[in-house]
């Protein structure tokens, strides 16, 4: 999937990070990714475990793929690292309409805000601790 156009799009980064389950369709096969497993349709082994849906569980695998630490695993100061990595990776991705830049980041912004209790204005954290660093 790393060579697919999917990996270059800004909206898909948000979708991947915020989704508990994702189906990827490639020319060769379909992949399924969730917090418990990653599998593909060509995988011959039967699935022996039934997975329960738990809406309260944070999906961390997707965030780890992008080196975005979650506060449940790291101290509050990890916000700056998560925010910087998120903005850096997101900024490298493409949008069909440049005017979508803020809208396509709002979901990630909302998740960061909820996880770290930080407020944002136009994708910039406005708390004393992080505002100046975000401007750099």
PDB file of C-alpha atoms in Angstrom:
ATOM      1  CA  UNK A   1       0.000   0.000   0.000  1.00  0.00           C
ATOM      2  CA  UNK A   2       2.967   2.311   0.529  1.00  0.00           C
ATOM      3  CA  UNK A   3       3.345   2.857  -3.225  1.00  0.00           C
ATOM      4  CA  UNK A   4      -0.338   3.519  -3.832  1.00  0.00           C
ATOM      5  CA  UNK A   5      -1.789   6.962  -4.513  1.00  0.00           C
ATOM      6  CA  UNK A   6      -3.699   6.413  -1.265  1.00  0.00           C
ATOM      7  CA  UNK A   7      -0.455   7.076   0.651  1.00  0.00           C
ATOM      8  CA  UNK A   8      -0.045  10.498  -0.951  1.00  0.00           C
ATOM      9  CA  UNK A   9      -3.490  11.950  -0.226  1.00  0.00           C
ATOM     10  CA  UNK A  10      -4.212  14.230   2.765  1.00  0.00           C
ATOM     11  CA  UNK A  11      -7.792  13.051   3.262  1.00  0.00           C
ATOM     12  CA  UNK A  12      -6.707   9.410   3.437  1.00  0.00           C
ATOM     13  CA  UNK A  13      -4.219  10.085   6.238  1.00  0.00           C
ATOM     14  CA  UNK A  14      -7.077  11.472   8.314  1.00  0.00           C
ATOM     15  CA  UNK A  15      -9.341   8.573   7.374  1.00  0.00           C
ATOM     16  CA  UNK A  16      -6.696   6.019   8.313  1.00  0.00           C
ATOM     17  CA  UNK A  17      -5.861   7.616  11.662  1.00  0.00           C
ATOM     18  CA  UNK A  18      -9.476   8.130  12.705  1.00  0.00           C
ATOM     19  CA  UNK A  19     -10.988   4.854  11.491  1.00  0.00           C
ATOM     20  CA  UNK A  20     -11.204   1.824  13.733  1.00  0.00           C
ATOM     21  CA  UNK A  21     -11.371  -0.458  10.697  1.00  0.00           C
ATOM     22  CA  UNK A  22     -10.175   0.117   7.158  1.00  0.00           C
ATOM     23  CA  UNK A  23     -10.560  -1.785   3.899  1.00  0.00           C
ATOM     24  CA  UNK A  24      -7.888  -1.139   1.271  1.00  0.00           C
ATOM     25  CA  UNK A  25      -8.599  -2.135  -2.322  1.00  0.00           C
ATOM     26  CA  UNK A  26      -5.532  -2.645  -4.499  1.00  0.00           C
ATOM     27  CA  UNK A  27      -5.291  -4.015  -8.024  1.00  0.00           C
ATOM     28  CA  UNK A  28      -4.180  -7.370  -6.632  1.00  0.00           C
ATOM     29  CA  UNK A  29      -6.300  -7.867  -3.500  1.00  0.00           C
ATOM     30  CA  UNK A  30      -8.230  -6.415  -0.578  1.00  0.00           C
ATOM     31  CA  UNK A  31      -6.618  -5.701   2.809  1.00  0.00           C
ATOM     32  CA  UNK A  32      -8.396  -5.342   6.152  1.00  0.00           C
ATOM     33  CA  UNK A  33      -6.793  -3.371   8.995  1.00  0.00           C
ATOM     34  CA  UNK A  34      -8.084  -2.888  12.538  1.00  0.00           C
ATOM     35  CA  UNK A  35      -6.630  -2.472  16.018  1.00  0.00           C
ATOM     36  CA  UNK A  36      -6.391  -6.234  16.457  1.00  0.00           C
ATOM     37  CA  UNK A  37      -5.072  -7.414  13.099  1.00  0.00           C
ATOM     38  CA  UNK A  38      -4.088  -6.797   9.509  1.00  0.00           C
ATOM     39  CA  UNK A  39      -5.056  -9.396   6.934  1.00  0.00           C
ATOM     40  CA  UNK A  40      -5.569  -9.795   3.208  1.00  0.00           C
ATOM     41  CA  UNK A  41      -7.914 -11.841   1.090  1.00  0.00           C
ATOM     42  CA  UNK A  42      -5.128 -14.129  -0.146  1.00  0.00           C
ATOM     43  CA  UNK A  43      -4.246 -15.174   3.405  1.00  0.00           C
ATOM     44  CA  UNK A  44      -5.032 -18.887   3.478  1.00  0.00           C
ATOM     45  CA  UNK A  45      -5.235 -19.423   7.240  1.00  0.00           C
ATOM     46  CA  UNK A  46      -8.691 -19.415   8.831  1.00  0.00           C
ATOM     47  CA  UNK A  47      -9.463 -16.772  11.420  1.00  0.00           C
ATOM     48  CA  UNK A  48      -9.994 -18.548  14.715  1.00  0.00           C
ATOM     49  CA  UNK A  49     -10.749 -15.607  16.970  1.00  0.00           C
ATOM     50  CA  UNK A  50     -13.898 -13.517  16.918  1.00  0.00           C
ATOM     51  CA  UNK A  51     -13.126  -9.877  17.628  1.00  0.00           C
ATOM     52  CA  UNK A  52     -15.448  -7.841  19.783  1.00  0.00           C
ATOM     53  CA  UNK A  53     -16.234  -4.267  18.888  1.00  0.00           C
ATOM     54  CA  UNK A  54     -15.274  -1.905  21.699  1.00  0.00           C
ATOM     55  CA  UNK A  55     -16.131   1.726  20.870  1.00  0.00           C
ATOM     56  CA  UNK A  56     -14.265   3.010  23.951  1.00  0.00           C
ATOM     57  CA  UNK A  57     -10.909   1.545  22.959  1.00  0.00           C
ATOM     58  CA  UNK A  58      -8.543   3.976  21.231  1.00  0.00           C
ATOM     59  CA  UNK A  59      -7.016   2.497  18.109  1.00  0.00           C
ATOM     60  CA  UNK A  60      -3.286   2.998  18.543  1.00  0.00           C
ATOM     61  CA  UNK A  61      -1.847   0.980  15.681  1.00  0.00           C
ATOM     62  CA  UNK A  62      -2.592   3.610  13.069  1.00  0.00           C
ATOM     63  CA  UNK A  63      -1.071   6.382  15.197  1.00  0.00           C
ATOM     64  CA  UNK A  64       2.057   4.305  15.807  1.00  0.00           C
ATOM     65  CA  UNK A  65       2.517   3.896  12.042  1.00  0.00           C
ATOM     66  CA  UNK A  66       2.998   7.652  11.812  1.00  0.00           C
ATOM     67  CA  UNK A  67       5.135   7.906  14.990  1.00  0.00           C
ATOM     68  CA  UNK A  68       2.357   9.783  16.765  1.00  0.00           C
ATOM     69  CA  UNK A  69       2.486   8.912  20.483  1.00  0.00           C
ATOM     70  CA  UNK A  70      -0.771   8.757  22.390  1.00  0.00           C
ATOM     71  CA  UNK A  71      -1.079  10.308  25.866  1.00  0.00           C
ATOM     72  CA  UNK A  72      -2.116   6.956  27.318  1.00  0.00           C
ATOM     73  CA  UNK A  73       1.399   5.678  26.628  1.00  0.00           C
ATOM     74  CA  UNK A  74       3.455   8.835  27.090  1.00  0.00           C
ATOM     75  CA  UNK A  75       3.379  12.003  29.205  1.00  0.00           C
ATOM     76  CA  UNK A  76       1.543  15.182  28.222  1.00  0.00           C
ATOM     77  CA  UNK A  77       4.664  16.680  26.640  1.00  0.00           C
ATOM     78  CA  UNK A  78       4.224  14.133  23.851  1.00  0.00           C
ATOM     79  CA  UNK A  79       1.620  16.510  22.406  1.00  0.00           C
ATOM     80  CA  UNK A  80       4.321  18.617  20.782  1.00  0.00           C
ATOM     81  CA  UNK A  81       5.880  15.571  19.123  1.00  0.00           C
ATOM     82  CA  UNK A  82       2.502  14.249  17.959  1.00  0.00           C
ATOM     83  CA  UNK A  83       1.446  17.638  16.634  1.00  0.00           C
ATOM     84  CA  UNK A  84       4.736  18.284  14.811  1.00  0.00           C
ATOM     85  CA  UNK A  85       4.804  14.816  13.245  1.00  0.00           C
ATOM     86  CA  UNK A  86       1.165  15.068  12.254  1.00  0.00           C
ATOM     87  CA  UNK A  87       1.608  18.478  10.600  1.00  0.00           C
ATOM     88  CA  UNK A  88       4.854  17.444   8.913  1.00  0.00           C
ATOM     89  CA  UNK A  89       3.424  14.245   7.439  1.00  0.00           C
ATOM     90  CA  UNK A  90       0.144  15.891   6.513  1.00  0.00           C
ATOM     91  CA  UNK A  91       1.919  18.805   4.783  1.00  0.00           C
ATOM     92  CA  UNK A  92       3.659  16.385   2.423  1.00  0.00           C
ATOM     93  CA  UNK A  93       0.361  14.994   1.163  1.00  0.00           C
ATOM     94  CA  UNK A  94      -1.675  16.148  -1.814  1.00  0.00           C
ATOM     95  CA  UNK A  95      -5.110  17.704  -2.057  1.00  0.00           C
ATOM     96  CA  UNK A  96      -7.166  18.102  -5.211  1.00  0.00           C
ATOM     97  CA  UNK A  97      -8.382  21.443  -3.896  1.00  0.00           C
ATOM     98  CA  UNK A  98      -5.814  23.438  -1.873  1.00  0.00           C
ATOM     99  CA  UNK A  99      -8.727  25.218  -0.198  1.00  0.00           C
ATOM    100  CA  UNK A 100      -9.473  21.917   1.600  1.00  0.00           C
ATOM    101  CA  UNK A 101      -6.193  22.082   3.561  1.00  0.00           C
ATOM    102  CA  UNK A 102      -7.769  23.125   6.897  1.00  0.00           C
ATOM    103  CA  UNK A 103     -10.933  21.068   6.471  1.00  0.00           C
ATOM    104  CA  UNK A 104      -8.949  17.925   5.730  1.00  0.00           C
ATOM    105  CA  UNK A 105      -6.904  18.454   8.921  1.00  0.00           C
ATOM    106  CA  UNK A 106      -9.886  19.176  11.199  1.00  0.00           C
ATOM    107  CA  UNK A 107     -10.491  15.537  12.096  1.00  0.00           C
ATOM    108  CA  UNK A 108      -6.881  15.082  13.204  1.00  0.00           C
ATOM    109  CA  UNK A 109      -7.049  18.390  15.027  1.00  0.00           C
ATOM    110  CA  UNK A 110     -10.203  17.286  16.851  1.00  0.00           C
ATOM    111  CA  UNK A 111      -8.576  13.995  17.874  1.00  0.00           C
ATOM    112  CA  UNK A 112      -5.426  15.757  19.142  1.00  0.00           C
ATOM    113  CA  UNK A 113      -7.602  18.263  20.992  1.00  0.00           C
ATOM    114  CA  UNK A 114      -9.564  15.480  22.687  1.00  0.00           C
ATOM    115  CA  UNK A 115      -6.507  13.380  23.544  1.00  0.00           C
ATOM    116  CA  UNK A 116      -4.403  16.217  24.949  1.00  0.00           C
ATOM    117  CA  UNK A 117      -7.058  18.751  26.069  1.00  0.00           C
ATOM    118  CA  UNK A 118      -5.532  21.432  23.810  1.00  0.00           C
ATOM    119  CA  UNK A 119      -7.610  23.996  21.914  1.00  0.00           C
ATOM    120  CA  UNK A 120      -6.818  25.067  18.354  1.00  0.00           C
ATOM    121  CA  UNK A 121      -7.464  28.033  16.077  1.00  0.00           C
ATOM    122  CA  UNK A 122      -6.809  27.392  12.370  1.00  0.00           C
ATOM    123  CA  UNK A 123      -4.842  24.204  13.156  1.00  0.00           C
ATOM    124  CA  UNK A 124      -2.590  26.022  15.639  1.00  0.00           C
ATOM    125  CA  UNK A 125      -2.650  25.054  19.334  1.00  0.00           C
ATOM    126  CA  UNK A 126      -3.456  28.129  21.405  1.00  0.00           C
ATOM    127  CA  UNK A 127      -2.355  27.056  24.875  1.00  0.00           C
ATOM    128  CA  UNK A 128       0.673  28.818  26.412  1.00  0.00           C
ATOM    129  CA  UNK A 129       2.759  25.680  26.450  1.00  0.00           C
ATOM    130  CA  UNK A 130       2.510  24.919  22.716  1.00  0.00           C
ATOM    131  CA  UNK A 131       1.582  28.090  20.816  1.00  0.00           C
ATOM    132  CA  UNK A 132       5.087  29.454  20.216  1.00  0.00           C
ATOM    133  CA  UNK A 133       6.486  26.058  19.224  1.00  0.00           C
ATOM    134  CA  UNK A 134       3.653  25.571  16.748  1.00  0.00           C
ATOM    135  CA  UNK A 135       4.584  28.806  14.987  1.00  0.00           C
ATOM    136  CA  UNK A 136       8.107  27.539  14.251  1.00  0.00           C
TER     137      UNK A 136
END
